Amino acid sequence: MQRIYLDNNATTPVLPEVFEAMRPYFGEHFGNASSIHHHGQETRAAVEDSRESVAKLLGCHASEIIFTSGGTESDNLAISGLVDAGDQVVTSSIEHHAVLHACKHLEELGCEVTILPVDGRGLIDPADVRRALKPNTKLISIMMANNETGVLQPVDEIGKIAAEAGVYFHTDAVQAAAKVVIDVKRIACQVLTISGHKIHAPQGVGALYVRKGTKLRPMFFGGRHERSRRAGTENVPGIVALGKAAQIAKQGLDRGDEKKMSALRDRLQQGILTQIEDASISGQGAARVPNTTNIRFDHIEGESLVIALDLKGLAVSTGAACSSGAIEPSHVLIAMGLRSDQAKESIRFSLGKQTTDADIEFALALVPETVARLRELSPTYRRATVSS
Ligand code: PLP
């Protein structure tokens, strides 16, 4: 069966060039990057080359990059590394759980956490950020792009507010990296998170940008890896892959590849909206990353639609999470003002570098008939069509 993958915000396939770049580091070049002999020097050089490539993607100096195990670790390191008991952290209701749960943990340790709302488009108002600041504010943590809707937050403005107030600014750029140009100087953040598996490198590797001079308390204690900021023998193959993926991402952004991606995404979105009535986009009206669209189909359980599409070969996702056996609606869509039943009617389509015109055609042929079939089975749809 043909299988089309439009769930790249969950994870992306490793690009063949990325896989080829990392392959020798499982075999021939196996040294520990801390060893002083030839084998160690070889892998150390590869790690440092990757650091340069990641730094180029983010517009910073290589010494400002710490390699980690992924987005979750980078978010946790950024947040727990900058805040002490009694400090206030300002964040938003649409952050990834890697940020929200890290903040919740800090609250248990005696920090004050302020969670800002978003508007119907999923946007944080910088004026709310400014109003939330207090004498004990230490950190603002607001994501660059949302994983469920793709909505881009006004991080440049928020960075200015943080700088004026003299507080740290962290941004989770996991879903922005490789999709939009990131310049840490323009954002004026002290810490910024990226993850390998969202940019066509493997799962289990990521990075944290830490601006020179920022005093970050480590989370792990051990050897003096990563300038004593992240102890633990480096994941050399993963780091090499992240470096290669960052290089490819930078080349793509320099060529303007994201325009092609947003054209594909727009075609998918438009095709769905013209063929299916009672469908709407969450986050419309806000700037979004070029690969994501989150569409709500009235009267359908998103979960049923994901399963029905998967049976026909199309992989997409709901933002919903399964907790203790029950499907919880997406906290992001709820924060944007959707009712719980509406949030559960939503599906996220997310494209990757490998997505082709043919993939979009496949989705456009499949989604309308599947939605129509599920609506026929939906009691709320039947009631709505009988009464109209
Ligand atoms: N932040 C955002 C916005 C994400 O989308 C994700 C993953 O979905 C993460 C953080 C966590 O990254 P990782 O899976 O590398 O731990």
XYZ file of C-alpha atoms and ligand atoms in Angstrom:
404
model
C 0.000 0.000 0.000
C 1.178 3.520 -0.758
C 1.938 5.403 2.455
C 2.066 9.195 2.600
C 3.473 10.902 5.659
C 2.091 14.314 6.620
C 3.022 14.248 10.301
C 6.410 15.933 10.162
C 5.784 18.003 13.292
C 5.770 14.713 15.207
C 9.026 13.618 13.635
C 10.763 13.848 10.275
C 12.478 11.093 8.309
C 16.272 11.231 8.434
C 17.457 12.580 5.070
C 19.700 10.157 3.122
C 22.598 12.696 3.154
C 22.213 13.031 6.910
C 22.262 9.272 7.360
C 25.372 8.964 5.168
C 27.120 11.682 7.193
C 26.480 9.921 10.514
C 27.074 6.356 9.351
C 30.930 6.304 9.732
C 30.570 7.419 13.361
C 28.948 4.097 14.267
C 31.879 2.125 12.841
C 35.173 3.466 11.583
C 35.117 6.662 13.667
C 34.022 5.320 16.994
C 36.270 7.276 19.377
C 35.173 9.052 22.526
C 35.386 12.757 21.724
C 37.114 13.317 25.093
C 39.996 10.916 24.314
C 43.300 12.522 23.399
C 44.405 9.853 20.914
C 43.712 9.792 17.173
C 40.261 8.195 17.534
C 39.152 10.819 20.014
C 40.564 13.685 17.991
C 38.718 12.487 14.926
C 35.346 12.494 16.647
C 36.124 15.734 18.512
C 36.739 17.432 15.165
C 33.422 16.110 13.849
C 31.559 17.355 16.940
C 33.122 20.798 16.582
C 32.289 20.944 12.851
C 28.674 20.191 13.722
C 28.686 22.877 16.363
C 29.761 25.354 13.656
C 26.945 24.221 11.360
C 24.292 24.533 14.076
C 25.674 27.953 15.037
C 25.410 29.096 11.397
C 21.754 28.037 11.304
C 21.006 30.132 14.399
C 23.289 33.096 13.715
C 25.542 32.640 16.743
C 29.059 31.613 17.704
C 29.858 27.891 17.908
C 30.872 28.173 21.582
C 27.283 29.216 22.343
C 25.865 25.811 21.294
C 25.379 22.967 23.793
C 24.436 19.555 22.405
C 21.677 17.743 24.304
C 19.425 14.724 23.900
C 16.670 16.762 22.226
C 14.067 19.466 22.615
C 12.756 18.285 25.963
C 16.182 18.331 27.580
C 17.067 21.696 26.054
C 13.809 23.241 27.303
C 14.327 21.795 30.792
C 17.965 22.902 30.907
C 17.081 26.426 29.788
C 14.320 26.819 32.339
C 15.721 25.043 35.367
C 19.191 26.415 34.667
C 18.221 30.055 34.992
C 15.628 30.205 37.749
C 15.787 29.944 41.565
C 13.103 29.608 44.246
C 11.256 32.912 44.631
C 11.807 33.930 41.012
C 8.918 34.441 38.616
C 8.759 32.760 35.203
C 6.412 34.113 32.540
C 5.253 31.614 29.938
C 2.179 30.888 27.826
C -0.739 28.478 27.766
C 0.256 27.047 24.368
C 3.808 25.948 25.159
C 4.886 22.377 24.621
C 4.637 20.216 27.744
C 8.447 20.203 27.885
C 8.122 23.847 28.955
C 4.789 23.764 30.783
C 5.642 20.737 32.911
C 9.140 22.060 33.625
C 7.496 25.274 34.869
C 5.024 23.279 36.951
C 7.932 21.483 38.589
C 9.592 24.825 39.343
C 6.366 25.990 40.962
C 6.560 23.009 43.307
C 10.088 24.138 44.172
C 8.904 27.619 45.172
C 8.965 29.613 41.930
C 6.102 31.739 40.748
C 4.785 30.829 37.303
C 2.580 33.162 35.267
C 0.856 31.564 32.275
C -0.305 34.036 29.641
C -3.370 33.500 27.453
C -3.510 33.626 23.640
C -6.124 35.128 21.344
C -8.358 33.206 18.931
C -5.537 33.016 16.383
C -3.211 31.492 18.958
C -1.120 34.642 19.405
C 0.423 35.948 22.579
C 0.069 39.705 23.047
C 3.460 41.267 23.866
C 1.596 43.831 25.987
C 0.462 40.945 28.227
C 4.099 39.915 28.599
C 5.052 43.428 29.644
C 2.159 43.633 32.109
C 3.109 40.296 33.694
C 6.613 41.455 34.634
C 7.344 41.967 38.334
C 10.461 42.813 40.331
C 11.110 39.071 40.834
C 10.692 38.105 37.143
C 13.742 36.144 36.046
C 12.723 34.455 32.830
C 10.255 34.744 29.961
C 9.778 31.493 28.026
C 7.640 31.838 24.893
C 7.846 29.476 21.935
C 8.752 30.658 18.463
C 6.305 28.424 16.561
C 3.530 26.285 17.933
C 3.722 22.564 17.182
C -0.020 22.110 16.664
C -1.012 25.181 14.673
C 2.338 26.399 13.335
C 1.521 29.910 14.574
C 4.622 32.100 14.877
C 4.817 34.201 18.020
C 6.087 37.816 18.102
C 9.412 36.753 19.614
C 11.337 39.804 18.366
C 9.016 42.102 20.298
C 9.033 39.864 23.352
C 12.833 39.754 23.231
C 12.911 43.561 23.290
C 10.596 43.639 26.302
C 12.813 41.118 28.107
C 15.955 43.106 27.285
C 14.412 46.366 28.507
C 13.368 44.702 31.745
C 16.707 42.930 32.172
C 15.172 39.449 32.355
C 16.196 36.285 30.536
C 14.319 35.235 27.404
C 14.076 31.598 26.315
C 12.337 30.553 23.122
C 11.488 27.003 22.120
C 12.304 27.043 18.405
C 11.856 23.288 17.889
C 9.083 23.799 15.326
C 10.558 26.938 13.788
C 14.057 25.682 13.011
C 14.666 24.913 9.330
C 11.236 26.377 8.467
C 11.957 30.055 9.067
C 15.207 31.991 9.408
C 16.342 32.149 13.029
C 18.676 34.880 14.155
C 19.283 34.747 17.886
C 20.631 38.302 17.881
C 17.430 39.678 16.371
C 15.313 37.682 18.814
C 17.583 38.894 21.624
C 17.125 35.644 23.537
C 19.676 34.241 25.961
C 18.570 30.636 25.374
C 16.922 28.899 22.405
C 15.939 25.263 21.916
C 16.126 23.105 18.797
C 15.595 19.377 18.258
C 17.235 17.104 15.659
C 14.281 14.940 14.746
C 12.144 17.875 13.634
C 14.751 18.904 11.045
C 15.490 15.539 9.398
C 18.187 14.392 11.851
C 17.510 11.419 14.145
C 15.503 11.324 17.361
C 17.464 11.782 20.588
C 19.697 14.717 19.730
C 19.161 18.446 20.051
C 20.865 21.650 21.007
C 20.521 24.653 23.240
C 21.875 28.044 22.253
C 23.189 29.831 25.332
C 24.295 33.387 24.791
C 27.884 34.065 25.854
C 28.035 35.216 29.453
C 24.700 33.634 30.479
C 25.100 31.815 33.782
C 23.317 28.510 33.267
C 23.174 25.938 36.062
C 23.685 22.446 34.615
C 21.083 19.721 35.097
C 23.557 16.828 34.890
C 26.710 16.446 36.909
C 29.643 14.384 35.738
C 32.507 15.053 33.362
C 33.373 18.415 31.882
C 31.644 17.824 28.559
C 30.100 20.756 26.722
C 32.183 23.171 28.853
C 30.713 21.695 32.033
C 27.199 22.718 31.013
C 25.969 19.253 29.996
C 27.860 16.289 31.401
C 27.793 12.988 29.531
C 29.737 11.440 26.661
C 28.592 13.093 23.456
C 26.234 11.272 21.094
C 28.692 11.682 18.220
C 26.647 10.086 15.395
C 23.591 12.087 16.470
C 25.571 15.318 16.728
C 27.158 14.763 13.297
C 23.665 14.177 11.894
C 22.322 17.315 13.552
C 25.199 19.316 12.056
C 24.513 17.946 8.574
C 20.760 18.560 8.921
C 21.461 22.123 10.081
C 23.711 22.669 7.055
C 21.026 21.378 4.678
C 18.387 23.480 6.443
C 20.513 26.613 6.094
C 21.082 25.961 2.373
C 17.329 25.440 1.935
C 16.494 28.692 3.719
C 19.120 30.569 1.666
C 17.475 29.226 -1.522
C 14.004 30.155 -0.281
C 12.747 26.536 -0.199
C 10.172 27.449 2.439
C 8.185 29.265 -0.281
C 7.754 25.972 -2.122
C 6.664 24.327 1.087
C 4.116 26.980 1.937
C 2.753 26.743 -1.633
C 2.230 22.994 -1.134
C 0.678 23.540 2.291
C -1.623 26.262 0.920
C -2.722 24.001 -1.924
C -3.599 21.262 0.541
C -5.434 23.687 2.781
C -7.297 25.385 -0.042
C -8.195 22.075 -1.672
C -9.649 20.784 1.570
C -11.600 23.951 2.319
C -13.104 24.146 -1.152
C -14.127 20.494 -1.203
C -15.362 20.138 2.367
C -17.918 22.359 3.994
C -17.836 23.126 7.711
C -14.074 22.919 7.867
C -11.907 25.699 9.312
C -8.278 26.440 10.012
C -7.054 27.051 13.535
C -4.497 29.840 13.568
C -5.743 31.487 10.401
C -4.948 35.170 10.311
C -1.658 34.713 12.138
C 1.766 34.203 10.557
C 2.529 30.482 10.524
C 5.475 28.255 9.667
C 5.205 27.086 6.040
C 4.627 23.385 6.689
C 1.690 23.223 9.101
C -2.070 23.484 8.915
C -4.498 22.516 11.623
C -8.022 21.945 10.292
C -11.219 21.371 12.187
C -13.919 19.247 10.557
C -17.235 19.829 12.324
C -19.077 16.734 13.552
C -16.121 14.368 13.286
C -13.894 12.927 15.986
C -10.343 13.801 14.943
C -9.144 10.500 16.358
C -11.536 8.543 14.080
C -10.396 10.579 11.082
C -6.723 9.901 11.847
C -7.429 6.171 12.044
C -9.587 6.126 8.895
C -6.913 8.037 6.919
C -4.164 5.789 8.246
C -6.066 2.717 7.046
C -5.919 4.223 3.547
C -2.231 5.154 3.809
C -2.205 8.783 4.991
C -0.458 9.615 8.283
C -1.628 12.794 10.043
C -2.323 13.520 13.682
C -4.570 15.132 16.250
C -3.116 17.437 18.832
C -4.985 15.419 21.405
C -3.142 13.503 24.077
C -4.190 10.236 25.625
C -4.043 10.432 29.380
C -5.298 7.664 31.666
C -7.227 6.036 28.855
C -9.247 9.154 27.990
C -8.589 11.382 24.989
C -7.850 14.855 26.276
C -8.496 17.762 23.906
C -5.450 19.763 22.831
C -4.485 22.366 25.462
C -3.398 24.626 22.587
C -6.775 24.650 20.835
C -8.595 25.028 24.147
C -6.369 28.033 24.946
C -7.406 29.487 21.572
C -11.027 29.371 22.684
C -12.298 26.170 21.110
C -14.734 24.077 23.124
C -13.517 20.632 24.101
C -15.698 18.932 21.439
C -14.439 21.366 18.783
C -10.808 20.828 19.763
C -11.344 17.082 19.344
C -12.545 17.645 15.762
C -9.142 18.954 14.689
C -6.424 17.368 12.585
C -2.877 18.556 11.994
C -1.246 18.133 8.592
C 2.492 18.842 8.621
C 4.755 18.662 5.584
C 8.455 17.851 5.377
C 11.312 18.326 2.924
C 10.355 15.012 1.296
C 6.720 16.027 0.664
C 5.838 16.122 -3.049
C 2.983 17.438 -5.213
C 1.845 13.845 -5.569
C 1.592 13.491 -1.773
C -0.672 16.531 -1.631
C -2.812 15.153 -4.490
C -3.103 11.869 -2.596
C -4.310 13.698 0.521
C -6.712 15.843 -1.504
C -8.254 12.762 -3.073
C -8.583 10.936 0.227
C -9.564 13.460 2.891
C -12.902 14.699 1.412
C -14.321 11.200 0.841
C -13.180 10.059 4.285
C -14.713 13.096 5.981
C -17.966 12.542 4.060
C -18.066 8.867 5.076
C -17.425 9.645 8.760
C -20.000 12.421 8.756
C -22.599 9.982 7.459
C -21.965 7.965 10.600
C -21.981 10.994 12.902
C -25.217 11.470 14.890
C -24.483 15.188 15.437
C -23.952 15.696 11.694
C -27.219 13.926 10.883
C -29.079 16.026 13.448
C -27.499 19.222 12.041
C -28.354 18.371 8.411
C -31.930 17.317 9.276
C -32.601 20.547 11.181
C -31.045 22.814 8.498
N 9.058 21.678 21.890
C 8.227 21.588 20.848
C 7.546 22.812 20.333
C 7.989 20.346 20.243
O 7.150 20.261 19.208
C 8.649 19.201 20.763
C 8.369 17.872 20.205
O 7.298 17.611 19.700
C 9.523 19.365 21.839
C 9.705 20.623 22.373
C 10.269 18.199 22.418
O 11.336 17.822 21.582
P 11.957 16.363 21.665
O 10.959 15.415 21.048
O 13.221 16.441 20.866
O 12.223 16.067 23.096
